[in-house]
PDB file of C-alpha atoms and ligand atoms in Angstrom:
ATOM      1  CA  UNK A 188     -26.372   4.021 -14.319  1.00  0.00           C
ATOM      2  CA  UNK A 189     -27.016   0.334 -14.407  1.00  0.00           C
ATOM      3  CA  UNK A 190     -25.127  -1.828 -11.794  1.00  0.00           C
ATOM      4  CA  UNK A 191     -24.900  -5.721 -12.215  1.00  0.00           C
ATOM      5  CA  UNK A 192     -22.945  -8.172 -10.043  1.00  0.00           C
ATOM      6  CA  UNK A 193     -21.069 -10.932 -11.735  1.00  0.00           C
ATOM      7  CA  UNK A 194     -18.706 -13.611 -10.332  1.00  0.00           C
ATOM      8  CA  UNK A 195     -15.283 -13.338 -12.065  1.00  0.00           C
ATOM      9  CA  UNK A 196     -12.060 -15.119 -12.003  1.00  0.00           C
ATOM     10  CA  UNK A 197      -9.643 -14.177  -9.299  1.00  0.00           C
ATOM     11  CA  UNK A 198      -7.074 -13.191 -11.780  1.00  0.00           C
ATOM     12  CA  UNK A 199      -9.671 -10.485 -13.267  1.00  0.00           C
ATOM     13  CA  UNK A 200     -10.076  -8.814  -9.886  1.00  0.00           C
ATOM     14  CA  UNK A 201      -8.499  -5.399 -10.288  1.00  0.00           C
ATOM     15  CA  UNK A 202      -5.450  -5.183  -7.732  1.00  0.00           C
ATOM     16  CA  UNK A 203      -5.858  -1.446  -7.355  1.00  0.00           C
ATOM     17  CA  UNK A 204      -9.375  -1.961  -6.061  1.00  0.00           C
ATOM     18  CA  UNK A 205      -8.430  -4.696  -3.666  1.00  0.00           C
ATOM     19  CA  UNK A 206      -5.616  -2.624  -2.346  1.00  0.00           C
ATOM     20  CA  UNK A 207      -8.279   0.084  -1.115  1.00  0.00           C
ATOM     21  CA  UNK A 208      -9.574  -2.462   1.567  1.00  0.00           C
ATOM     22  CA  UNK A 209      -6.282  -4.310   2.116  1.00  0.00           C
ATOM     23  CA  UNK A 210      -3.166  -2.324   1.841  1.00  0.00           C
ATOM     24  CA  UNK A 211      -0.823  -5.321   1.855  1.00  0.00           C
ATOM     25  CA  UNK A 212      -0.512  -6.610  -1.692  1.00  0.00           C
ATOM     26  CA  UNK A 213       1.433  -9.623  -0.376  1.00  0.00           C
ATOM     27  CA  UNK A 214      -1.587 -10.647   1.817  1.00  0.00           C
ATOM     28  CA  UNK A 215      -3.878 -10.102  -0.986  1.00  0.00           C
ATOM     29  CA  UNK A 216      -1.994 -12.247  -3.464  1.00  0.00           C
ATOM     30  CA  UNK A 217      -1.890 -14.910  -0.745  1.00  0.00           C
ATOM     31  CA  UNK A 218      -5.642 -15.056  -0.482  1.00  0.00           C
ATOM     32  CA  UNK A 219      -6.810 -14.348  -4.019  1.00  0.00           C
ATOM     33  CA  UNK A 220      -6.239 -17.595  -5.753  1.00  0.00           C
ATOM     34  CA  UNK A 221      -8.666 -19.428  -3.442  1.00  0.00           C
ATOM     35  CA  UNK A 222     -11.105 -16.680  -3.356  1.00  0.00           C
ATOM     36  CA  UNK A 223     -14.411 -16.477  -5.190  1.00  0.00           C
ATOM     37  CA  UNK A 224     -14.497 -13.064  -6.749  1.00  0.00           C
ATOM     38  CA  UNK A 225     -17.616 -10.794  -7.473  1.00  0.00           C
ATOM     39  CA  UNK A 226     -17.563  -7.643  -9.487  1.00  0.00           C
ATOM     40  CA  UNK A 227     -19.852  -4.832  -9.681  1.00  0.00           C
ATOM     41  CA  UNK A 228     -20.063  -3.734 -13.437  1.00  0.00           C
ATOM     42  CA  UNK A 229     -21.310  -0.214 -14.019  1.00  0.00           C
ATOM     43  CA  UNK A 230     -21.915   0.606 -17.617  1.00  0.00           C
ATOM     44  CA  UNK A 231     -19.620  -2.232 -18.432  1.00  0.00           C
ATOM     45  CA  UNK A 232     -16.588  -1.557 -16.391  1.00  0.00           C
ATOM     46  CA  UNK A 233     -15.718  -2.849 -12.952  1.00  0.00           C
ATOM     47  CA  UNK A 234     -16.495  -0.229 -10.233  1.00  0.00           C
ATOM     48  CA  UNK A 235     -16.504  -2.588  -7.242  1.00  0.00           C
ATOM     49  CA  UNK A 236     -15.012  -5.900  -6.191  1.00  0.00           C
ATOM     50  CA  UNK A 237     -15.484  -8.494  -3.476  1.00  0.00           C
ATOM     51  CA  UNK A 238     -13.325 -11.561  -2.500  1.00  0.00           C
ATOM     52  CA  UNK A 239     -14.559 -14.395  -0.389  1.00  0.00           C
ATOM     53  CA  UNK A 240     -12.524 -17.430   0.827  1.00  0.00           C
ATOM     54  CA  UNK A 241     -13.708 -20.751   2.312  1.00  0.00           C
ATOM     55  CA  UNK A 242     -12.907 -21.466   5.826  1.00  0.00           C
ATOM     56  CA  UNK A 243     -14.177 -24.427   7.929  1.00  0.00           C
ATOM     57  CA  UNK A 244     -16.912 -26.558   6.079  1.00  0.00           C
ATOM     58  CA  UNK A 245     -19.935 -24.281   5.240  1.00  0.00           C
ATOM     59  CA  UNK A 246     -18.107 -21.247   6.604  1.00  0.00           C
ATOM     60  CA  UNK A 247     -16.698 -18.364   4.486  1.00  0.00           C
ATOM     61  CA  UNK A 248     -14.697 -15.297   5.172  1.00  0.00           C
ATOM     62  CA  UNK A 249     -15.296 -12.128   3.116  1.00  0.00           C
ATOM     63  CA  UNK A 250     -11.687 -10.681   2.829  1.00  0.00           C
ATOM     64  CA  UNK A 251     -12.110  -7.809   0.710  1.00  0.00           C
ATOM     65  CA  UNK A 252     -14.804  -5.448  -0.553  1.00  0.00           C
ATOM     66  CA  UNK A 253     -13.993  -2.177  -2.328  1.00  0.00           C
ATOM     67  CA  UNK A 254     -15.539   0.267  -4.828  1.00  0.00           C
ATOM     68  CA  UNK A 255     -13.786   2.850  -6.958  1.00  0.00           C
ATOM     69  CA  UNK A 256     -13.342   5.932  -4.925  1.00  0.00           C
ATOM     70  CA  UNK A 257     -14.793   7.981  -7.769  1.00  0.00           C
ATOM     71  CA  UNK A 258     -17.941   5.936  -7.613  1.00  0.00           C
ATOM     72  CA  UNK A 259     -18.424   5.371  -3.789  1.00  0.00           C
ATOM     73  CA  UNK A 260     -21.473   6.339  -1.888  1.00  0.00           C
ATOM     74  CA  UNK A 261     -23.828   5.620  -4.704  1.00  0.00           C
ATOM     75  CA  UNK A 262     -25.032   2.295  -3.323  1.00  0.00           C
ATOM     76  CA  UNK A 263     -22.671   0.171  -5.340  1.00  0.00           C
ATOM     77  CA  UNK A 264     -21.010  -1.298  -2.023  1.00  0.00           C
ATOM     78  CA  UNK A 265     -24.359  -2.040  -0.584  1.00  0.00           C
ATOM     79  CA  UNK A 266     -25.434  -3.787  -3.946  1.00  0.00           C
ATOM     80  CA  UNK A 267     -22.277  -5.988  -3.925  1.00  0.00           C
ATOM     81  CA  UNK A 268     -22.444  -6.880  -0.219  1.00  0.00           C
ATOM     82  CA  UNK A 269     -26.147  -7.565  -0.418  1.00  0.00           C
ATOM     83  CA  UNK A 270     -25.526 -10.072  -3.427  1.00  0.00           C
ATOM     84  CA  UNK A 271     -22.778 -11.723  -1.599  1.00  0.00           C
ATOM     85  CA  UNK A 272     -24.693 -12.192   1.670  1.00  0.00           C
ATOM     86  CA  UNK A 273     -27.931 -13.595  -0.136  1.00  0.00           C
ATOM     87  CA  UNK A 274     -25.924 -15.693  -2.610  1.00  0.00           C
ATOM     88  CA  UNK A 275     -24.196 -17.564   0.244  1.00  0.00           C
ATOM     89  CA  UNK A 276     -27.605 -17.969   2.101  1.00  0.00           C
ATOM     90  CA  UNK A 277     -29.088 -19.438  -1.056  1.00  0.00           C
ATOM     91  CA  UNK A 278     -26.225 -21.821  -1.544  1.00  0.00           C
ATOM     92  CA  UNK A 279     -26.905 -23.229   1.902  1.00  0.00           C
ATOM     93  CA  UNK A 280     -23.777 -21.623   3.607  1.00  0.00           C
ATOM     94  CA  UNK A 281     -23.715 -21.900   7.489  1.00  0.00           C
ATOM     95  CA  UNK A 282     -21.785 -18.674   8.144  1.00  0.00           C
ATOM     96  CA  UNK A 283     -20.218 -15.664   6.496  1.00  0.00           C
ATOM     97  CA  UNK A 284     -17.554 -13.896   8.662  1.00  0.00           C
ATOM     98  CA  UNK A 285     -15.511 -10.484   7.992  1.00  0.00           C
ATOM     99  CA  UNK A 286     -12.830  -8.925   9.981  1.00  0.00           C
ATOM    100  CA  UNK A 287     -12.769  -5.037  10.239  1.00  0.00           C
ATOM    101  CA  UNK A 288     -11.416  -2.147  12.265  1.00  0.00           C
ATOM    102  CA  UNK A 289     -13.105  -1.165  15.437  1.00  0.00           C
ATOM    103  CA  UNK A 290     -14.437   2.176  14.286  1.00  0.00           C
ATOM    104  CA  UNK A 291     -15.387   3.927  11.041  1.00  0.00           C
ATOM    105  CA  UNK A 292     -18.213   3.800   8.520  1.00  0.00           C
ATOM    106  CA  UNK A 293     -17.273   0.154   7.407  1.00  0.00           C
ATOM    107  CA  UNK A 294     -18.381  -0.962  10.785  1.00  0.00           C
ATOM    108  CA  UNK A 295     -21.817   0.393  10.355  1.00  0.00           C
ATOM    109  CA  UNK A 296     -21.748  -0.770   6.819  1.00  0.00           C
ATOM    110  CA  UNK A 297     -21.464  -4.451   7.973  1.00  0.00           C
ATOM    111  CA  UNK A 298     -23.844  -4.121  10.996  1.00  0.00           C
ATOM    112  CA  UNK A 299     -26.438  -2.667   8.782  1.00  0.00           C
ATOM    113  CA  UNK A 300     -26.481  -5.863   6.753  1.00  0.00           C
ATOM    114  CA  UNK A 301     -26.778  -8.149   9.701  1.00  0.00           C
ATOM    115  CA  UNK A 302     -23.114  -9.039  10.504  1.00  0.00           C
ATOM    116  CA  UNK A 303     -22.725  -9.198  14.141  1.00  0.00           C
ATOM    117  CA  UNK A 304     -19.522  -8.815  16.318  1.00  0.00           C
ATOM    118  CA  UNK A 305     -18.514 -12.230  17.889  1.00  0.00           C
ATOM    119  CA  UNK A 306     -14.844 -11.540  18.670  1.00  0.00           C
ATOM    120  CA  UNK A 307     -12.025  -9.009  19.042  1.00  0.00           C
ATOM    121  CA  UNK A 308      -8.509  -9.813  17.710  1.00  0.00           C
ATOM    122  CA  UNK A 309      -6.430  -7.426  19.702  1.00  0.00           C
ATOM    123  CA  UNK A 310      -3.427  -5.778  18.105  1.00  0.00           C
ATOM    124  CA  UNK A 311      -4.159  -7.601  14.814  1.00  0.00           C
ATOM    125  CA  UNK A 312      -3.351  -4.564  12.618  1.00  0.00           C
ATOM    126  CA  UNK A 313      -0.096  -4.035  14.660  1.00  0.00           C
ATOM    127  CA  UNK A 314       0.962  -7.648  14.215  1.00  0.00           C
ATOM    128  CA  UNK A 315      -0.042  -8.106  10.495  1.00  0.00           C
ATOM    129  CA  UNK A 316       0.972  -4.811   8.879  1.00  0.00           C
ATOM    130  CA  UNK A 317       4.292  -3.092   8.598  1.00  0.00           C
ATOM    131  CA  UNK A 318       2.729   0.248   8.011  1.00  0.00           C
ATOM    132  CA  UNK A 319       0.482   1.975  10.432  1.00  0.00           C
ATOM    133  CA  UNK A 320      -3.255   2.154   9.096  1.00  0.00           C
ATOM    134  CA  UNK A 321      -4.757   5.463   9.951  1.00  0.00           C
ATOM    135  CA  UNK A 322      -8.369   6.473   9.486  1.00  0.00           C
ATOM    136  CA  UNK A 323      -9.914   9.696  10.927  1.00  0.00           C
ATOM    137  CA  UNK A 324      -6.531  10.501  12.314  1.00  0.00           C
ATOM    138  CA  UNK A 325      -6.687   7.294  14.593  1.00  0.00           C
ATOM    139  CA  UNK A 326      -4.390   4.300  14.205  1.00  0.00           C
ATOM    140  CA  UNK A 327      -6.306   0.848  13.728  1.00  0.00           C
ATOM    141  CA  UNK A 328      -4.932  -1.557  16.269  1.00  0.00           C
ATOM    142  CA  UNK A 329      -7.646  -4.174  17.007  1.00  0.00           C
ATOM    143  CA  UNK A 330      -9.736  -6.133  14.431  1.00  0.00           C
ATOM    144  CA  UNK A 331     -13.496  -6.745  15.168  1.00  0.00           C
ATOM    145  CA  UNK A 332     -14.670 -10.174  13.866  1.00  0.00           C
ATOM    146  CA  UNK A 333     -18.215 -10.025  12.597  1.00  0.00           C
ATOM    147  CA  UNK A 334     -20.453 -12.945  11.328  1.00  0.00           C
ATOM    148  CA  UNK A 335     -23.791 -13.742   9.892  1.00  0.00           C
ATOM    149  CA  UNK A 336     -24.860 -17.020  11.258  1.00  0.00           C
ATOM    150  CA  UNK A 337     -27.418 -18.169   8.480  1.00  0.00           C
ATOM    151  CA  UNK A 338     -28.684 -21.202  10.387  1.00  0.00           C
ATOM    152  CA  UNK A 339     -29.805 -18.864  13.434  1.00  0.00           C
ATOM    153  CA  UNK A 340     -31.823 -16.511  11.084  1.00  0.00           C
ATOM    154  CA  UNK A 341     -35.475 -16.409  12.020  1.00  0.00           C
TER     155      UNK A 341
HETATM  156  C1  COA B 249     -16.769   0.150   2.134  1.00  0.00           C
HETATM  157  C2  COA B 249     -17.142   0.370   0.524  1.00  0.00           C
HETATM  158  C3  COA B 249     -16.939  -0.759  -0.277  1.00  0.00           C
HETATM  159  C4  COA B 249     -18.620   0.832   0.431  1.00  0.00           C
HETATM  160  O1  COA B 249     -18.957   1.059  -0.820  1.00  0.00           O
HETATM  161  P1  COA B 249     -19.911   2.219  -1.490  1.00  0.00           P
HETATM  162  O2  COA B 249     -20.257   2.118  -2.814  1.00  0.00           O
HETATM  163  O3  COA B 249     -19.272   3.539  -0.869  1.00  0.00           O
HETATM  164  O4  COA B 249     -21.149   1.957  -0.469  1.00  0.00           O
HETATM  165  P2  COA B 249     -22.473   2.620  -0.434  1.00  0.00           P
HETATM  166  O5  COA B 249     -22.649   3.654  -1.393  1.00  0.00           O
HETATM  167  O6  COA B 249     -23.464   1.311  -0.669  1.00  0.00           O
HETATM  168  O7  COA B 249     -22.601   3.225   1.083  1.00  0.00           O
HETATM  169  C5  COA B 249     -22.644   2.201   2.040  1.00  0.00           C
HETATM  170  C6  COA B 249     -22.738   2.928   3.459  1.00  0.00           C
HETATM  171  O8  COA B 249     -21.353   3.452   3.670  1.00  0.00           O
HETATM  172  C7  COA B 249     -21.236   4.859   3.717  1.00  0.00           C
HETATM  173  N1  COA B 249     -20.042   5.518   3.239  1.00  0.00           N
HETATM  174  C8  COA B 249     -19.413   4.894   2.270  1.00  0.00           C
HETATM  175  N2  COA B 249     -18.258   5.578   1.930  1.00  0.00           N
HETATM  176  C9  COA B 249     -18.256   6.410   3.007  1.00  0.00           C
HETATM  177  C10 COA B 249     -17.196   7.421   3.347  1.00  0.00           C
HETATM  178  N3  COA B 249     -16.097   7.604   2.565  1.00  0.00           N
HETATM  179  N4  COA B 249     -17.356   7.933   4.460  1.00  0.00           N
HETATM  180  C11 COA B 249     -18.470   7.844   5.227  1.00  0.00           C
HETATM  181  N5  COA B 249     -19.656   6.937   4.949  1.00  0.00           N
HETATM  182  C12 COA B 249     -19.488   6.437   3.799  1.00  0.00           C
HETATM  183  C13 COA B 249     -22.326   5.422   2.999  1.00  0.00           C
HETATM  184  O9  COA B 249     -22.859   6.760   3.297  1.00  0.00           O
HETATM  185  C14 COA B 249     -23.467   4.408   3.203  1.00  0.00           C
HETATM  186  O10 COA B 249     -24.180   4.470   4.538  1.00  0.00           O
HETATM  187  P3  COA B 249     -25.746   4.636   4.608  1.00  0.00           P
HETATM  188  O11 COA B 249     -26.203   3.302   4.192  1.00  0.00           O
HETATM  189  O12 COA B 249     -26.072   4.989   5.959  1.00  0.00           O
HETATM  190  O13 COA B 249     -26.070   5.618   3.454  1.00  0.00           O
HETATM  191  C15 COA B 249     -16.250   1.545  -0.027  1.00  0.00           C
HETATM  192  O14 COA B 249     -16.628   2.730   0.843  1.00  0.00           O
HETATM  193  C16 COA B 249     -14.954   1.330  -0.118  1.00  0.00           C
HETATM  194  O15 COA B 249     -14.338   0.790  -1.144  1.00  0.00           O
HETATM  195  N6  COA B 249     -14.132   1.720   0.869  1.00  0.00           N
HETATM  196  C17 COA B 249     -12.580   1.550   0.899  1.00  0.00           C
HETATM  197  C18 COA B 249     -12.225   0.108   1.173  1.00  0.00           C
HETATM  198  C19 COA B 249     -12.801  -0.314   2.378  1.00  0.00           C
HETATM  199  O16 COA B 249     -12.648   0.161   3.506  1.00  0.00           O
HETATM  200  N7  COA B 249     -13.281  -1.588   2.452  1.00  0.00           N
HETATM  201  C20 COA B 249     -13.899  -2.314   3.487  1.00  0.00           C
HETATM  202  C21 COA B 249     -12.764  -2.942   4.355  1.00  0.00           C
HETATM  203  S1  COA B 249     -13.283  -3.482   5.932  1.00  0.00           S
END
C-alpha cells in the first residue's frame, strides 16, 4: 500500500468522507469553497481528505479530516495530518487551529501531533447542530479549541 498526499480542488473533495467528520452538509458546503483541500491517495483512490480554511492573517483552521472507515487505523490520518501541519509550517504560517469534541480518540490524535488546547466553546455542538452527536454513548456538547503556534516552537 503506497499513500501519497496531494492538494486537490475543493470540488474534488468527496462529500461522503467530509460528512464523517462533520455531519452537517450545509456547514461543509459553506466552508468548502474557501478551503485548501488535501487528499490521501492509496493505490490511486482517495482514502482520506482534509480541508483547511484561512482565518486571521497567518492563521488557518483545519475544518475537516476524515479517512474512509474501511481504511482507518492504518496510519493514513496520521500521514495526512502530519503533511498539513508541516506544510503550513514550511509556508511560514503563524498558527493552525482545530475544533474538536471534549473526549474521544480524535482529541488524543490532535494532541499527539502538537496541537494544544487554548479554549473551550461551551454548548457549541448544541448550538450548531440540529441532531445530537453521540460518541461512545455520550452526547457531544462542548468544543475544545486546539492550536499549534508555529512561532512559539523551539
Ligand atoms: C480521525 C481519523 C481521520 C484518523 O484517521 P486514521 O487513518 O484512522 O488515523 P491513524 O490510523 O493514523 O490513527 C491515528 C490514531 O487514532 C486512533 N484511531 C483511529 N481510529 C480510531 C477508532 N475508531 N477508535 C479508536 N482509535 C482510533 C489510532 O489508533 C491512532 O492512535 P495511535 O497513534 O495511538 O496508534 C479517522 O479516524 C476518521 O476519519 N474519523 C472519523 C472522522 C473524524 O472524527 N474526524 C475528526 C473530526 S474532529
